[in-house]
mmCIF file with all atom_site columns, C-alpha atoms and ligand atoms in Angstrom:
data_model
loop_
_atom_site.group_PDB
_atom_site.id
_atom_site.type_symbol
_atom_site.label_atom_id
_atom_site.label_alt_id
_atom_site.label_comp_id
_atom_site.label_asym_id
_atom_site.label_entity_id
_atom_site.label_seq_id
_atom_site.pdbx_PDB_ins_code
_atom_site.Cartn_x
_atom_site.Cartn_y
_atom_site.Cartn_z
_atom_site.occupancy
_atom_site.B_iso_or_equiv
_atom_site.pdbx_formal_charge
_atom_site.auth_seq_id
_atom_site.auth_comp_id
_atom_site.auth_asym_id
_atom_site.auth_atom_id
_atom_site.pdbx_PDB_model_num
ATOM   1   C  CA  . MET A 1 1   ? -22.341 22.834 -65.881 1.00 69.00 ? 1   MET A CA  1
ATOM   2   C  CA  . LEU A 1 2   ? -21.599 23.545 -62.217 1.00 91.00 ? 2   LEU A CA  1
ATOM   3   C  CA  . GLY A 1 3   ? -21.130 27.276 -62.747 1.00 92.00 ? 3   GLY A CA  1
ATOM   4   C  CA  . THR A 1 4   ? -24.068 28.278 -60.569 1.00 93.00 ? 4   THR A CA  1
ATOM   5   C  CA  . VAL A 1 5   ? -22.862 26.008 -57.753 1.00 96.00 ? 5   VAL A CA  1
ATOM   6   C  CA  . ALA A 1 6   ? -19.385 27.579 -58.032 1.00 96.00 ? 6   ALA A CA  1
ATOM   7   C  CA  . ARG A 1 7   ? -20.799 31.109 -57.900 1.00 95.00 ? 7   ARG A CA  1
ATOM   8   C  CA  . LYS A 1 8   ? -22.952 30.210 -54.895 1.00 95.00 ? 8   LYS A CA  1
ATOM   9   C  CA  . LEU A 1 9   ? -19.982 28.712 -53.034 1.00 97.00 ? 9   LEU A CA  1
ATOM   10  C  CA  . ARG A 1 10  ? -18.059 31.943 -53.650 1.00 97.00 ? 10  ARG A CA  1
ATOM   11  C  CA  . ILE A 1 11  ? -20.972 34.021 -52.350 1.00 95.00 ? 11  ILE A CA  1
ATOM   12  C  CA  . LEU A 1 12  ? -20.884 31.867 -49.210 1.00 96.00 ? 12  LEU A CA  1
ATOM   13  C  CA  . GLY A 1 13  ? -17.189 32.711 -48.867 1.00 96.00 ? 13  GLY A CA  1
ATOM   14  C  CA  . PHE A 1 14  ? -15.532 29.518 -50.084 1.00 96.00 ? 14  PHE A CA  1
ATOM   15  C  CA  . ASP A 1 15  ? -12.349 29.699 -52.141 1.00 97.00 ? 15  ASP A CA  1
ATOM   16  C  CA  . THR A 1 16  ? -13.723 28.217 -55.357 1.00 97.00 ? 16  THR A CA  1
ATOM   17  C  CA  . ALA A 1 17  ? -11.873 27.793 -58.632 1.00 95.00 ? 17  ALA A CA  1
ATOM   18  C  CA  . TYR A 1 18  ? -14.159 27.170 -61.603 1.00 95.00 ? 18  TYR A CA  1
ATOM   19  C  CA  . MET A 1 19  ? -12.706 25.495 -64.669 1.00 91.00 ? 19  MET A CA  1
ATOM   20  C  CA  . ALA A 1 20  ? -15.232 25.097 -67.451 1.00 86.00 ? 20  ALA A CA  1
ATOM   21  C  CA  . ASP A 1 21  ? -12.902 24.749 -70.426 1.00 89.00 ? 21  ASP A CA  1
ATOM   22  C  CA  . THR A 1 22  ? -10.205 22.725 -68.748 1.00 93.00 ? 22  THR A CA  1
ATOM   23  C  CA  . SER A 1 23  ? -9.394  19.084 -69.426 1.00 96.00 ? 23  SER A CA  1
ATOM   24  C  CA  . ASP A 1 24  ? -10.028 16.494 -66.717 1.00 96.00 ? 24  ASP A CA  1
ATOM   25  C  CA  . ASP A 1 25  ? -6.269  15.860 -66.545 1.00 97.00 ? 25  ASP A CA  1
ATOM   26  C  CA  . GLU A 1 26  ? -5.543  19.512 -65.775 1.00 96.00 ? 26  GLU A CA  1
ATOM   27  C  CA  . VAL A 1 27  ? -8.361  19.788 -63.229 1.00 96.00 ? 27  VAL A CA  1
ATOM   28  C  CA  . LEU A 1 28  ? -7.130  16.649 -61.501 1.00 97.00 ? 28  LEU A CA  1
ATOM   29  C  CA  . LYS A 1 29  ? -3.527  17.869 -61.433 1.00 97.00 ? 29  LYS A CA  1
ATOM   30  C  CA  . LEU A 1 30  ? -4.514  21.298 -60.115 1.00 96.00 ? 30  LEU A CA  1
ATOM   31  C  CA  . GLY A 1 31  ? -6.825  19.802 -57.513 1.00 96.00 ? 31  GLY A CA  1
ATOM   32  C  CA  . ILE A 1 32  ? -4.086  17.568 -56.164 1.00 96.00 ? 32  ILE A CA  1
ATOM   33  C  CA  . ASP A 1 33  ? -1.327  20.221 -56.386 1.00 96.00 ? 33  ASP A CA  1
ATOM   34  C  CA  . GLN A 1 34  ? -3.438  22.870 -54.645 1.00 96.00 ? 34  GLN A CA  1
ATOM   35  C  CA  . LYS A 1 35  ? -5.102  20.381 -52.287 1.00 96.00 ? 35  LYS A CA  1
ATOM   36  C  CA  . ARG A 1 36  ? -8.514  21.443 -53.573 1.00 97.00 ? 36  ARG A CA  1
ATOM   37  C  CA  . ILE A 1 37  ? -11.680 19.417 -53.331 1.00 97.00 ? 37  ILE A CA  1
ATOM   38  C  CA  . ILE A 1 38  ? -12.849 18.667 -56.857 1.00 97.00 ? 38  ILE A CA  1
ATOM   39  C  CA  . ILE A 1 39  ? -16.590 18.919 -57.341 1.00 97.00 ? 39  ILE A CA  1
ATOM   40  C  CA  . THR A 1 40  ? -17.864 17.148 -60.408 1.00 97.00 ? 40  THR A CA  1
ATOM   41  C  CA  . ALA A 1 41  ? -21.084 15.748 -61.851 1.00 96.00 ? 41  ALA A CA  1
ATOM   42  C  CA  . ASP A 1 42  ? -19.124 13.310 -64.013 1.00 96.00 ? 42  ASP A CA  1
ATOM   43  C  CA  . ARG A 1 43  ? -19.126 9.838  -62.439 1.00 97.00 ? 43  ARG A CA  1
ATOM   44  C  CA  . GLU A 1 44  ? -16.196 8.549  -64.502 1.00 97.00 ? 44  GLU A CA  1
ATOM   45  C  CA  . PHE A 1 45  ? -14.085 11.585 -63.621 1.00 97.00 ? 45  PHE A CA  1
ATOM   46  C  CA  . PHE A 1 46  ? -15.014 11.167 -59.964 1.00 97.00 ? 46  PHE A CA  1
ATOM   47  C  CA  . LYS A 1 47  ? -13.680 7.587  -60.083 1.00 98.00 ? 47  LYS A CA  1
ATOM   48  C  CA  . ARG A 1 48  ? -10.413 8.891  -61.523 1.00 97.00 ? 48  ARG A CA  1
ATOM   49  C  CA  . ILE A 1 49  ? -10.116 11.490 -58.728 1.00 97.00 ? 49  ILE A CA  1
ATOM   50  C  CA  . VAL A 1 50  ? -10.570 8.777  -56.087 1.00 97.00 ? 50  VAL A CA  1
ATOM   51  C  CA  . ALA A 1 51  ? -8.116  6.459  -57.871 1.00 97.00 ? 51  ALA A CA  1
ATOM   52  C  CA  . ALA A 1 52  ? -5.533  9.259  -57.994 1.00 97.00 ? 52  ALA A CA  1
ATOM   53  C  CA  . ASP A 1 53  ? -5.893  9.834  -54.236 1.00 95.00 ? 53  ASP A CA  1
ATOM   54  C  CA  . GLY A 1 54  ? -7.480  13.229 -54.788 1.00 96.00 ? 54  GLY A CA  1
ATOM   55  C  CA  . GLN A 1 55  ? -10.392 14.618 -52.814 1.00 96.00 ? 55  GLN A CA  1
ATOM   56  C  CA  . GLY A 1 56  ? -13.629 14.798 -54.730 1.00 97.00 ? 56  GLY A CA  1
ATOM   57  C  CA  . VAL A 1 57  ? -17.358 15.147 -54.302 1.00 98.00 ? 57  VAL A CA  1
ATOM   58  C  CA  . LEU A 1 58  ? -19.770 13.762 -56.872 1.00 98.00 ? 58  LEU A CA  1
ATOM   59  C  CA  . VAL A 1 59  ? -22.914 15.862 -57.325 1.00 97.00 ? 59  VAL A CA  1
ATOM   60  C  CA  . SER A 1 60  ? -25.961 15.464 -59.551 1.00 95.00 ? 60  SER A CA  1
ATOM   61  C  CA  . GLY A 1 61  ? -25.570 18.871 -61.173 1.00 91.00 ? 61  GLY A CA  1
ATOM   62  C  CA  . THR A 1 62  ? -29.343 19.237 -61.444 1.00 91.00 ? 62  THR A CA  1
ATOM   63  C  CA  . ASN A 1 63  ? -30.291 21.071 -58.257 1.00 93.00 ? 63  ASN A CA  1
ATOM   64  C  CA  . GLU A 1 64  ? -28.112 23.808 -56.802 1.00 94.00 ? 64  GLU A CA  1
ATOM   65  C  CA  . LEU A 1 65  ? -29.472 23.588 -53.240 1.00 95.00 ? 65  LEU A CA  1
ATOM   66  C  CA  . GLU A 1 66  ? -29.324 19.780 -53.143 1.00 96.00 ? 66  GLU A CA  1
ATOM   67  C  CA  . ASP A 1 67  ? -25.817 19.798 -54.567 1.00 97.00 ? 67  ASP A CA  1
ATOM   68  C  CA  . ILE A 1 68  ? -24.528 22.268 -51.980 1.00 97.00 ? 68  ILE A CA  1
ATOM   69  C  CA  . VAL A 1 69  ? -26.265 20.364 -49.151 1.00 96.00 ? 69  VAL A CA  1
ATOM   70  C  CA  . HIS A 1 70  ? -24.563 17.217 -50.452 1.00 96.00 ? 70  HIS A CA  1
ATOM   71  C  CA  . ILE A 1 71  ? -21.139 18.919 -50.693 1.00 97.00 ? 71  ILE A CA  1
ATOM   72  C  CA  . PHE A 1 72  ? -21.447 20.298 -47.149 1.00 96.00 ? 72  PHE A CA  1
ATOM   73  C  CA  . SER A 1 73  ? -22.543 16.918 -45.766 1.00 94.00 ? 73  SER A CA  1
ATOM   74  C  CA  . LYS A 1 74  ? -19.628 15.158 -47.434 1.00 94.00 ? 74  LYS A CA  1
ATOM   75  C  CA  . LEU A 1 75  ? -17.167 17.706 -46.077 1.00 94.00 ? 75  LEU A CA  1
ATOM   76  C  CA  . GLY A 1 76  ? -18.690 17.927 -42.600 1.00 92.00 ? 76  GLY A CA  1
ATOM   77  C  CA  . ILE A 1 77  ? -19.673 21.596 -42.961 1.00 93.00 ? 77  ILE A CA  1
ATOM   78  C  CA  . LYS A 1 78  ? -22.642 22.215 -40.668 1.00 89.00 ? 78  LYS A CA  1
ATOM   79  C  CA  . SER A 1 79  ? -23.356 25.892 -41.206 1.00 89.00 ? 79  SER A CA  1
ATOM   80  C  CA  . VAL A 1 80  ? -22.347 28.986 -43.138 1.00 92.00 ? 80  VAL A CA  1
ATOM   81  C  CA  . GLN A 1 81  ? -20.276 31.649 -41.386 1.00 91.00 ? 81  GLN A CA  1
ATOM   82  C  CA  . ASP A 1 82  ? -22.317 34.816 -41.484 1.00 89.00 ? 82  ASP A CA  1
ATOM   83  C  CA  . LYS A 1 83  ? -19.312 37.092 -41.963 1.00 91.00 ? 83  LYS A CA  1
ATOM   84  C  CA  . ALA A 1 84  ? -18.112 34.930 -44.845 1.00 95.00 ? 84  ALA A CA  1
ATOM   85  C  CA  . ILE A 1 85  ? -21.251 35.620 -46.882 1.00 94.00 ? 85  ILE A CA  1
ATOM   86  C  CA  . GLY A 1 86  ? -20.507 38.148 -49.605 1.00 93.00 ? 86  GLY A CA  1
ATOM   87  C  CA  . SER A 1 87  ? -16.778 38.233 -48.786 1.00 95.00 ? 87  SER A CA  1
ATOM   88  C  CA  . ARG A 1 88  ? -15.565 36.935 -52.128 1.00 96.00 ? 88  ARG A CA  1
ATOM   89  C  CA  . CYS A 1 89  ? -16.011 38.087 -55.749 1.00 97.00 ? 89  CYS A CA  1
ATOM   90  C  CA  . THR A 1 90  ? -18.507 35.814 -57.505 1.00 95.00 ? 90  THR A CA  1
ATOM   91  C  CA  . ALA A 1 91  ? -16.926 36.586 -60.869 1.00 95.00 ? 91  ALA A CA  1
ATOM   92  C  CA  . CYS A 1 92  ? -13.269 35.898 -60.088 1.00 96.00 ? 92  CYS A CA  1
ATOM   93  C  CA  . ASN A 1 93  ? -13.035 34.390 -56.560 1.00 97.00 ? 93  ASN A CA  1
ATOM   94  C  CA  . THR A 1 94  ? -10.916 37.240 -55.118 1.00 98.00 ? 94  THR A CA  1
ATOM   95  C  CA  . PRO A 1 95  ? -11.571 38.289 -51.482 1.00 97.00 ? 95  PRO A CA  1
ATOM   96  C  CA  . LEU A 1 96  ? -13.391 41.646 -51.503 1.00 97.00 ? 96  LEU A CA  1
ATOM   97  C  CA  . GLU A 1 97  ? -12.271 44.877 -49.850 1.00 97.00 ? 97  GLU A CA  1
ATOM   98  C  CA  . LYS A 1 98  ? -14.562 47.180 -47.869 1.00 96.00 ? 98  LYS A CA  1
ATOM   99  C  CA  . LYS A 1 99  ? -15.067 50.598 -49.455 1.00 95.00 ? 99  LYS A CA  1
ATOM   100 C  CA  . SER A 1 100 ? -16.825 53.784 -48.413 1.00 93.00 ? 100 SER A CA  1
ATOM   101 C  CA  . SER A 1 101 ? -19.381 55.483 -50.655 1.00 90.00 ? 101 SER A CA  1
ATOM   102 C  CA  . THR A 1 102 ? -16.779 58.123 -51.567 1.00 91.00 ? 102 THR A CA  1
ATOM   103 C  CA  . GLN A 1 103 ? -14.398 55.456 -52.767 1.00 94.00 ? 103 GLN A CA  1
ATOM   104 C  CA  . ILE A 1 104 ? -16.903 53.846 -55.132 1.00 93.00 ? 104 ILE A CA  1
ATOM   105 C  CA  . ARG A 1 105 ? -18.382 57.128 -56.438 1.00 91.00 ? 105 ARG A CA  1
ATOM   106 C  CA  . GLY A 1 106 ? -19.120 56.819 -60.154 1.00 93.00 ? 106 GLY A CA  1
ATOM   107 C  CA  . LYS A 1 107 ? -18.869 53.040 -60.075 1.00 94.00 ? 107 LYS A CA  1
ATOM   108 C  CA  . VAL A 1 108 ? -22.445 52.329 -58.999 1.00 94.00 ? 108 VAL A CA  1
ATOM   109 C  CA  . PRO A 1 109 ? -25.801 53.938 -59.917 1.00 93.00 ? 109 PRO A CA  1
ATOM   110 C  CA  . VAL A 1 110 ? -26.655 57.124 -57.973 1.00 92.00 ? 110 VAL A CA  1
ATOM   111 C  CA  . ALA A 1 111 ? -29.741 55.474 -56.445 1.00 92.00 ? 111 ALA A CA  1
ATOM   112 C  CA  . VAL A 1 112 ? -27.520 52.759 -54.982 1.00 92.00 ? 112 VAL A CA  1
ATOM   113 C  CA  . MET A 1 113 ? -25.057 55.363 -53.654 1.00 91.00 ? 113 MET A CA  1
ATOM   114 C  CA  . GLU A 1 114 ? -27.915 57.154 -51.919 1.00 90.00 ? 114 GLU A CA  1
ATOM   115 C  CA  . SER A 1 115 ? -29.546 54.085 -50.404 1.00 91.00 ? 115 SER A CA  1
ATOM   116 C  CA  . GLN A 1 116 ? -26.479 52.128 -49.276 1.00 92.00 ? 116 GLN A CA  1
ATOM   117 C  CA  . THR A 1 117 ? -23.665 52.888 -46.855 1.00 90.00 ? 117 THR A CA  1
ATOM   118 C  CA  . GLU A 1 118 ? -21.493 49.795 -47.110 1.00 91.00 ? 118 GLU A CA  1
ATOM   119 C  CA  . PHE A 1 119 ? -19.779 48.591 -50.234 1.00 95.00 ? 119 PHE A CA  1
ATOM   120 C  CA  . ASN A 1 120 ? -17.286 45.904 -51.168 1.00 95.00 ? 120 ASN A CA  1
ATOM   121 C  CA  . GLU A 1 121 ? -15.068 46.072 -54.206 1.00 97.00 ? 121 GLU A CA  1
ATOM   122 C  CA  . CYS A 1 122 ? -13.093 43.343 -55.936 1.00 97.00 ? 122 CYS A CA  1
ATOM   123 C  CA  . PRO A 1 123 ? -9.453  44.494 -56.083 1.00 98.00 ? 123 PRO A CA  1
ATOM   124 C  CA  . LYS A 1 124 ? -8.876  42.288 -59.124 1.00 98.00 ? 124 LYS A CA  1
ATOM   125 C  CA  . CYS A 1 125 ? -11.821 42.805 -61.500 1.00 97.00 ? 125 CYS A CA  1
ATOM   126 C  CA  . GLY A 1 126 ? -13.317 45.977 -59.977 1.00 96.00 ? 126 GLY A CA  1
ATOM   127 C  CA  . LYS A 1 127 ? -16.816 44.575 -59.463 1.00 96.00 ? 127 LYS A CA  1
ATOM   128 C  CA  . VAL A 1 128 ? -18.666 46.487 -56.698 1.00 95.00 ? 128 VAL A CA  1
ATOM   129 C  CA  . TYR A 1 129 ? -21.049 44.737 -54.302 1.00 94.00 ? 129 TYR A CA  1
ATOM   130 C  CA  . TRP A 1 130 ? -23.610 46.093 -51.866 1.00 93.00 ? 130 TRP A CA  1
ATOM   131 C  CA  . ASN A 1 131 ? -26.408 44.846 -49.669 1.00 88.00 ? 131 ASN A CA  1
ATOM   132 C  CA  . GLY A 1 132 ? -29.153 44.822 -52.291 1.00 84.00 ? 132 GLY A CA  1
ATOM   133 C  CA  . SER A 1 133 ? -32.095 42.537 -53.000 1.00 79.00 ? 133 SER A CA  1
ATOM   134 C  CA  . HIS A 1 134 ? -29.568 40.036 -54.288 1.00 85.00 ? 134 HIS A CA  1
ATOM   135 C  CA  . MET A 1 135 ? -28.190 39.644 -50.759 1.00 87.00 ? 135 MET A CA  1
ATOM   136 C  CA  . LEU A 1 136 ? -31.701 39.088 -49.416 1.00 89.00 ? 136 LEU A CA  1
ATOM   137 C  CA  . ARG A 1 137 ? -32.097 36.173 -51.817 1.00 91.00 ? 137 ARG A CA  1
ATOM   138 C  CA  . ILE A 1 138 ? -28.763 34.798 -50.635 1.00 93.00 ? 138 ILE A CA  1
ATOM   139 C  CA  . ARG A 1 139 ? -29.922 34.955 -47.001 1.00 93.00 ? 139 ARG A CA  1
ATOM   140 C  CA  . VAL A 1 140 ? -33.072 33.042 -47.965 1.00 94.00 ? 140 VAL A CA  1
ATOM   141 C  CA  . PHE A 1 141 ? -30.923 30.444 -49.712 1.00 95.00 ? 141 PHE A CA  1
ATOM   142 C  CA  . VAL A 1 142 ? -28.664 30.125 -46.631 1.00 95.00 ? 142 VAL A CA  1
ATOM   143 C  CA  . LYS A 1 143 ? -31.732 29.610 -44.399 1.00 95.00 ? 143 LYS A CA  1
ATOM   144 C  CA  . LYS A 1 144 ? -32.963 26.802 -46.672 1.00 96.00 ? 144 LYS A CA  1
ATOM   145 C  CA  . LEU A 1 145 ? -29.493 25.310 -46.817 1.00 96.00 ? 145 LEU A CA  1
ATOM   146 C  CA  . GLU A 1 146 ? -29.027 25.320 -43.044 1.00 94.00 ? 146 GLU A CA  1
ATOM   147 C  CA  . ALA A 1 147 ? -32.519 23.922 -42.467 1.00 94.00 ? 147 ALA A CA  1
ATOM   148 C  CA  . GLN A 1 148 ? -31.722 21.052 -44.826 1.00 94.00 ? 148 GLN A CA  1
ATOM   149 C  CA  . LEU A 1 149 ? -28.357 20.414 -43.138 1.00 93.00 ? 149 LEU A CA  1
ATOM   150 C  CA  . ALA A 1 150 ? -30.003 20.368 -39.707 1.00 91.00 ? 150 ALA A CA  1
ATOM   151 C  CA  . LYS A 1 151 ? -32.644 17.975 -40.976 1.00 91.00 ? 151 LYS A CA  1
ATOM   152 C  CA  . ASN A 1 152 ? -30.013 15.658 -42.448 1.00 86.00 ? 152 ASN A CA  1
ATOM   153 C  CA  . SER A 1 153 ? -27.987 15.566 -39.246 1.00 82.00 ? 153 SER A CA  1
ATOM   154 C  CA  . GLU A 1 154 ? -31.072 14.475 -37.280 1.00 82.00 ? 154 GLU A CA  1
ATOM   155 C  CA  . GLN A 1 155 ? -31.501 11.401 -39.424 1.00 73.00 ? 155 GLN A CA  1
HETATM 156 ZN ZN1 . ZN  B 2 .   ? -13.510 39.980 -59.113 1.00 76.86 ? 201 ZN  B ZN1 1
#
Protein backbone atom coordinates (compact mmCIF):
# COMPACT_ATOMS: atom_id res chain seq x y z
CA MET A 1 0.00 0.00 0.00
CA LEU A 2 2.82 2.40 0.88
CA GLY A 3 5.14 1.10 -1.83
CA THR A 4 5.26 4.38 -3.74
CA VAL A 5 6.03 6.31 -0.54
CA ALA A 6 8.84 3.83 0.23
CA ARG A 7 10.32 4.18 -3.26
CA LYS A 8 10.13 7.98 -3.03
CA LEU A 9 11.88 8.00 0.36
CA ARG A 10 14.66 5.88 -1.14
CA ILE A 11 15.01 8.26 -4.08
CA LEU A 12 15.38 11.08 -1.54
CA GLY A 13 18.19 9.09 0.08
CA PHE A 14 16.48 7.67 3.16
CA ASP A 15 17.31 4.16 4.34
CA THR A 16 13.88 2.61 3.80
CA ALA A 17 12.92 -1.01 4.32
CA TYR A 18 9.65 -1.98 2.66
CA MET A 19 7.79 -5.00 3.96
CA ALA A 20 4.62 -5.71 2.03
CA ASP A 21 4.14 -9.39 2.86
CA THR A 22 5.30 -9.27 6.45
CA SER A 23 3.12 -9.69 9.52
CA ASP A 24 2.58 -6.74 11.85
CA ASP A 25 4.41 -8.67 14.59
CA GLU A 26 7.52 -9.05 12.44
CA VAL A 27 7.45 -5.43 11.26
CA LEU A 28 7.11 -4.25 14.84
CA LYS A 29 9.95 -6.47 16.05
CA LEU A 30 12.24 -5.39 13.21
CA GLY A 31 11.38 -1.74 13.69
CA ILE A 32 12.26 -1.87 17.37
CA ASP A 33 15.37 -4.07 16.91
CA GLN A 34 16.76 -1.88 14.11
CA LYS A 35 15.51 1.37 15.67
CA ARG A 36 13.55 2.13 12.51
CA ILE A 37 10.61 4.47 12.26
CA ILE A 38 7.60 2.44 11.19
CA ILE A 39 5.37 4.16 8.67
CA THR A 40 1.90 2.72 8.44
CA ALA A 41 -1.57 3.64 7.23
CA ASP A 42 -3.14 1.17 9.66
CA ARG A 43 -4.48 2.99 12.73
CA GLU A 44 -4.72 -0.14 14.88
CA PHE A 45 -1.15 -1.14 14.04
CA PHE A 46 0.01 2.40 14.80
CA LYS A 47 -1.54 2.11 18.28
CA ARG A 48 0.37 -1.13 18.82
CA ILE A 49 3.66 0.52 17.77
CA VAL A 50 3.11 3.33 20.28
CA ALA A 51 2.10 0.86 23.01
CA ALA A 52 5.25 -1.17 22.36
CA ASP A 53 7.41 1.95 22.72
CA GLY A 54 8.35 1.88 19.05
CA GLN A 55 8.61 4.92 16.81
CA GLY A 56 5.87 5.22 14.26
CA VAL A 57 4.19 7.65 11.91
CA LEU A 58 0.58 7.20 10.86
CA VAL A 59 -0.13 8.31 7.29
CA SER A 60 -3.30 8.34 5.20
CA GLY A 61 -1.81 6.27 2.39
CA THR A 62 -3.87 8.17 -0.18
CA ASN A 63 -1.56 10.97 -1.28
CA GLU A 64 2.17 10.45 -1.69
CA LEU A 65 3.16 14.12 -1.36
CA GLU A 66 0.91 14.72 1.66
CA ASP A 67 2.16 11.56 3.32
CA ILE A 68 5.82 12.49 2.89
CA VAL A 69 5.15 16.07 4.08
CA HIS A 70 3.45 14.55 7.13
CA ILE A 71 6.33 12.11 7.78
CA PHE A 72 8.91 14.91 7.51
CA SER A 73 6.91 17.19 9.81
CA LYS A 74 6.57 14.46 12.42
CA LEU A 75 10.29 13.72 12.29
CA GLY A 76 11.42 17.35 12.16
CA ILE A 77 12.97 17.04 8.69
CA LYS A 78 12.89 20.49 7.09
CA SER A 79 14.50 19.88 3.72
CA VAL A 80 15.98 17.25 1.43
CA GLN A 81 19.76 17.04 1.09
CA ASP A 82 20.54 17.62 -2.55
CA LYS A 83 23.41 15.14 -2.65
CA ALA A 84 21.20 12.49 -1.07
CA ILE A 85 18.77 12.55 -3.99
CA GLY A 86 19.32 9.53 -6.22
CA SER A 87 21.93 8.03 -3.87
CA ARG A 88 20.02 4.86 -3.07
CA CYS A 89 18.56 2.03 -5.18
CA THR A 90 14.78 2.42 -5.39
CA ALA A 91 14.37 -1.31 -5.96
CA CYS A 92 16.43 -2.67 -3.07
CA ASN A 93 17.50 0.26 -0.83
CA THR A 94 21.26 -0.26 -1.37
CA PRO A 95 23.48 2.86 -1.58
CA LEU A 96 24.54 3.36 -5.21
CA GLU A 97 28.08 3.52 -6.57
CA LYS A 98 29.28 6.05 -9.14
CA LYS A 99 30.29 4.53 -12.47
CA SER A 100 31.84 5.86 -15.66
CA SER A 101 30.26 5.26 -19.06
CA THR A 102 32.91 2.61 -19.79
CA GLN A 103 31.95 0.70 -16.68
CA ILE A 104 28.25 0.51 -17.56
CA ARG A 105 28.77 -0.21 -21.29
CA GLY A 106 26.18 -2.72 -22.48
CA LYS A 107 23.99 -2.19 -19.43
CA VAL A 108 22.09 0.84 -20.70
CA PRO A 109 20.70 1.78 -24.15
CA VAL A 110 23.25 3.32 -26.56
CA ALA A 111 21.28 6.59 -26.70
CA VAL A 112 21.62 6.92 -22.93
CA MET A 113 25.36 6.15 -23.11
CA GLU A 114 25.78 8.89 -25.69
CA SER A 115 23.74 11.54 -23.90
CA GLN A 116 24.86 10.99 -20.30
CA THR A 117 28.23 11.19 -18.58
CA GLU A 118 27.39 10.23 -15.01
CA PHE A 119 25.94 6.94 -13.92
CA ASN A 120 25.17 5.18 -10.66
CA GLU A 121 24.92 1.44 -10.30
CA CYS A 122 23.41 -0.64 -7.53
CA PRO A 123 26.12 -3.04 -6.30
CA LYS A 124 23.44 -5.46 -5.10
CA CYS A 125 20.83 -5.75 -7.87
CA GLY A 126 22.78 -4.18 -10.76
CA LYS A 127 20.18 -1.53 -11.61
CA VAL A 128 21.81 1.45 -13.41
CA TYR A 129 20.63 5.02 -12.83
CA TRP A 130 21.33 8.23 -14.71
CA ASN A 131 20.13 11.81 -14.81
CA GLY A 132 17.15 11.29 -17.11
CA SER A 133 13.67 12.78 -17.29
CA HIS A 134 12.85 10.69 -14.25
CA MET A 135 15.27 12.79 -12.19
CA LEU A 136 13.65 15.98 -13.46
CA ARG A 137 10.32 14.75 -12.12
CA ILE A 138 11.98 14.00 -8.79
CA ARG A 139 13.36 17.56 -8.61
CA VAL A 140 9.85 18.90 -9.27
CA PHE A 141 8.52 16.68 -6.49
CA VAL A 142 11.24 17.90 -4.09
CA LYS A 143 10.37 21.54 -4.90
CA LYS A 144 6.70 20.88 -4.10
CA LEU A 145 7.66 19.00 -0.96
CA GLU A 146 9.94 21.76 0.33
CA ALA A 147 7.39 24.46 -0.51
CA GLN A 148 4.79 22.57 1.52
CA LEU A 149 7.20 22.09 4.44
CA ALA A 150 8.06 25.79 4.43
CA LYS A 151 4.39 26.68 4.36
CA ASN A 152 3.65 24.36 7.28
CA SER A 153 6.45 25.77 9.40
CA GLU A 154 5.06 29.30 8.95
CA GLN A 155 1.75 28.32 10.46
ZN1 LIG B 1 19.37 -2.41 -6.06
